[in-house]
XYZ file of C-alpha atoms in Angstrom:
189
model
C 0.000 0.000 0.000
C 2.883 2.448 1.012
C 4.562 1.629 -2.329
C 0.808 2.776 -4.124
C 1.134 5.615 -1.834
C 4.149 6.774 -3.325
C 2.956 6.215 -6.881
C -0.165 8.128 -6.565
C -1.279 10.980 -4.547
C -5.211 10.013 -5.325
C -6.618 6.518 -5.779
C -9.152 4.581 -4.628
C -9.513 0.717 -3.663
C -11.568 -1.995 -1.753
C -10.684 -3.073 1.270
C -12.269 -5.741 4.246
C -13.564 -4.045 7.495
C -12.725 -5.722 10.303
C -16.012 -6.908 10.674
C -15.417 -8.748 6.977
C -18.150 -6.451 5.178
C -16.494 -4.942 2.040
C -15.471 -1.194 2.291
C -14.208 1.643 0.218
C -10.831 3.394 0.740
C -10.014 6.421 -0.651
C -7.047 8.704 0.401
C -5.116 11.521 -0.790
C -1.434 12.455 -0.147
C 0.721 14.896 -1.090
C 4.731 15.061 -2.239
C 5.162 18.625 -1.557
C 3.598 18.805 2.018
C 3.134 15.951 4.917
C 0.208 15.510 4.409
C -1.794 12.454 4.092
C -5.857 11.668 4.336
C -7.532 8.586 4.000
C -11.249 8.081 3.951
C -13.240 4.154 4.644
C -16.727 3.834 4.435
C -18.979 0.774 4.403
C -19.283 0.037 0.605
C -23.132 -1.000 1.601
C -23.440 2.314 2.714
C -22.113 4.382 -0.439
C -23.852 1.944 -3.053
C -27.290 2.325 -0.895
C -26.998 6.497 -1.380
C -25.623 5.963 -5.156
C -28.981 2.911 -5.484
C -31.585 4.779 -4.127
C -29.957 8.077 -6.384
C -29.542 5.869 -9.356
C -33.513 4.518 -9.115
C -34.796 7.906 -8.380
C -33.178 8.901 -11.482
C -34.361 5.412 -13.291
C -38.014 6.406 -12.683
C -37.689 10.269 -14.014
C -35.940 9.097 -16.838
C -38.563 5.802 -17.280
C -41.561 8.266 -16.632
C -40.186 11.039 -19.269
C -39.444 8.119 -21.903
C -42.894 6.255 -21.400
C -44.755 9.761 -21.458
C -42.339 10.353 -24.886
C -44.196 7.400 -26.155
C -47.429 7.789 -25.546
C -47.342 11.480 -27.112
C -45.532 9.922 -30.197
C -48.064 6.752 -30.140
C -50.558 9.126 -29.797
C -49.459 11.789 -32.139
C -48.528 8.977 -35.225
C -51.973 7.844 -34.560
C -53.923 11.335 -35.071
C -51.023 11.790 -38.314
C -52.595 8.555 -39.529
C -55.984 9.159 -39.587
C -55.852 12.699 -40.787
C -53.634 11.514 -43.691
C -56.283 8.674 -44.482
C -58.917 11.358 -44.049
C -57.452 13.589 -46.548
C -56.853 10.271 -48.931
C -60.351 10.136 -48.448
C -61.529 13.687 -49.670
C -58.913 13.531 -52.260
C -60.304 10.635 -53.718
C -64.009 11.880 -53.280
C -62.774 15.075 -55.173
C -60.932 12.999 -57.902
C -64.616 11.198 -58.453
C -66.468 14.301 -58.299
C -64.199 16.094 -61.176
C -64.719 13.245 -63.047
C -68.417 13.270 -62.760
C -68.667 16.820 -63.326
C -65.800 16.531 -66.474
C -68.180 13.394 -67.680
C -71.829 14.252 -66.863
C -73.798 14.450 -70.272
C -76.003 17.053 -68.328
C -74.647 20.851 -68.733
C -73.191 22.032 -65.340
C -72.666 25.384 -64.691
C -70.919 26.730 -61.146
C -71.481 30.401 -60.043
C -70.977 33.015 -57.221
C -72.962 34.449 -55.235
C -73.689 37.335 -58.108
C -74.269 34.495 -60.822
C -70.941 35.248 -62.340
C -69.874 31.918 -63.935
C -66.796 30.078 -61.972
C -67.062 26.911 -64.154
C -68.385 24.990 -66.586
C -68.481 21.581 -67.962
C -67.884 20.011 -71.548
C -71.424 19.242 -71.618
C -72.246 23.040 -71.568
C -69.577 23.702 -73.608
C -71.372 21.353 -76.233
C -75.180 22.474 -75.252
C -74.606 25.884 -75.394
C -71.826 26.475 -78.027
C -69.935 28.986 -75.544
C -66.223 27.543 -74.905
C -65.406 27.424 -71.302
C -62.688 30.457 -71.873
C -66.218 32.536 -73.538
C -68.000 31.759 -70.627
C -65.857 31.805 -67.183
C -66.226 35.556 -64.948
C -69.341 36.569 -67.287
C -72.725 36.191 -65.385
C -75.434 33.845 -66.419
C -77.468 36.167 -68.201
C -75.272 35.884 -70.928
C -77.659 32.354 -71.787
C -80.408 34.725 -71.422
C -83.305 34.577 -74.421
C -85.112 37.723 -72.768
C -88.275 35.285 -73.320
C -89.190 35.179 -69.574
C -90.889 37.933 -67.905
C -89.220 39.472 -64.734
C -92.042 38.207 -62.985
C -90.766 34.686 -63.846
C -87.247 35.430 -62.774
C -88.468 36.764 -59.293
C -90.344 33.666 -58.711
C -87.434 31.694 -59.498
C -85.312 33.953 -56.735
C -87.868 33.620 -54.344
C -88.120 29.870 -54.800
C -84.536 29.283 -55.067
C -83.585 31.574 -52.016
C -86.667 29.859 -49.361
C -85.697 26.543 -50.239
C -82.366 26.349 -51.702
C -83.503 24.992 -55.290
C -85.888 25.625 -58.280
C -86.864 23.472 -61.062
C -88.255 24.517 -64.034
C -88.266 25.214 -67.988
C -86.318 28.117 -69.024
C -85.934 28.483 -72.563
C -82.079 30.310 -73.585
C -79.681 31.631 -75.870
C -77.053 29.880 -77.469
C -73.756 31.341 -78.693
C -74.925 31.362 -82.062
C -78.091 33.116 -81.376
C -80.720 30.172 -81.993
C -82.844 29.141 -79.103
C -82.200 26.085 -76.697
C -85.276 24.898 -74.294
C -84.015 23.347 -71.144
C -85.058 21.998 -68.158
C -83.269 23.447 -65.746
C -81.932 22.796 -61.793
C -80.717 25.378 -60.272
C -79.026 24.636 -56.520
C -78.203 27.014 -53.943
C -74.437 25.331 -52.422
C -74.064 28.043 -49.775
């Protein structure tokens, strides 16, 4: 030991009490001065402070990596089902441009002012008006000035109480020649 002593000014070892339980001895010496500390204590009683430290810690740490989990569990989950949701109304859009580009009805979309936001190859076809003709002018541009205004406030009043009207309307084509239709006119908002 004196010859460690020499060779190191701080180490640490095991040692045997007296008693035979295992302890921990620690000193410190110094070359310049005469100085020379040693420290024993019960190894039971360093590695029950360091345990109970050590499962404290093991329980923070297990808490904040269980409650990690969960959130991420939780959070994937609600990632999943909004991206299958969207999949969803992606798919439900895809169909419904597909109706609207196929229908063999004439479809036409407007504002609220009856400016025209859209229209279908179907109109295109019915009404001779290309969609480029037709898209940001209002509807009255179908208009045969055949109905009354009578008519067209019934159909207003109809349309706005119940949120559709039905009915014959007779209209313009592009070329000028006269196209009878039966018409459905929804209110979307």
């Amino acid at each position: 030991m004196l010859a460690r002593i020499k060779q190191d000014e701080i180490s640490q070892q095991r040692d045997t009490q007296m008693d035979g339980g295992n302890a921990l001895l620690a000193y410190r010496s110094s070359r310049n001065f005469p100085l020379f500390i040693v420290g024993q204590a019960s190894h039971e009683q360093v590695l029950a402070q360091w345990r109970g430290e050590a499962l404290t810690t093991f329980a923070y740490v297990g808490f904040a990596l269980l409650s990690t989990l969960l959130m991420t569990g939780l959070l994937t989950a609600r990632l999943l089902a909004t991206m299958a949701h969207e999949s969803r109304l992606r798919e439900a859009q895809r169909l419904a441009a597909r109706v609207f580009e196929n229908s063999n009805d004439g479809i036409v979309i407007t504002d609220a002012e009856t400016r025209i936001l859209s229209v279908n190859p179907a109109f295109e076809r019915t009404s001779g008006y290309s969609a480029a003709e037709a898209v940001g002018q209002k509807t009255q541009l179908l208009s045969s000035g055949l109905q009354t205004a009578e008519f067209y406030a019934q159909l207003w009043q109809k349309l706005n109480e119940t949120g559709e009207w039905r009915g014959e309307i007779i209209n313009r084509r592009e070329d000028g020649s006269l196209l009878t239709q039966w018409l459905t006119i929804n209110r979307m908002c």
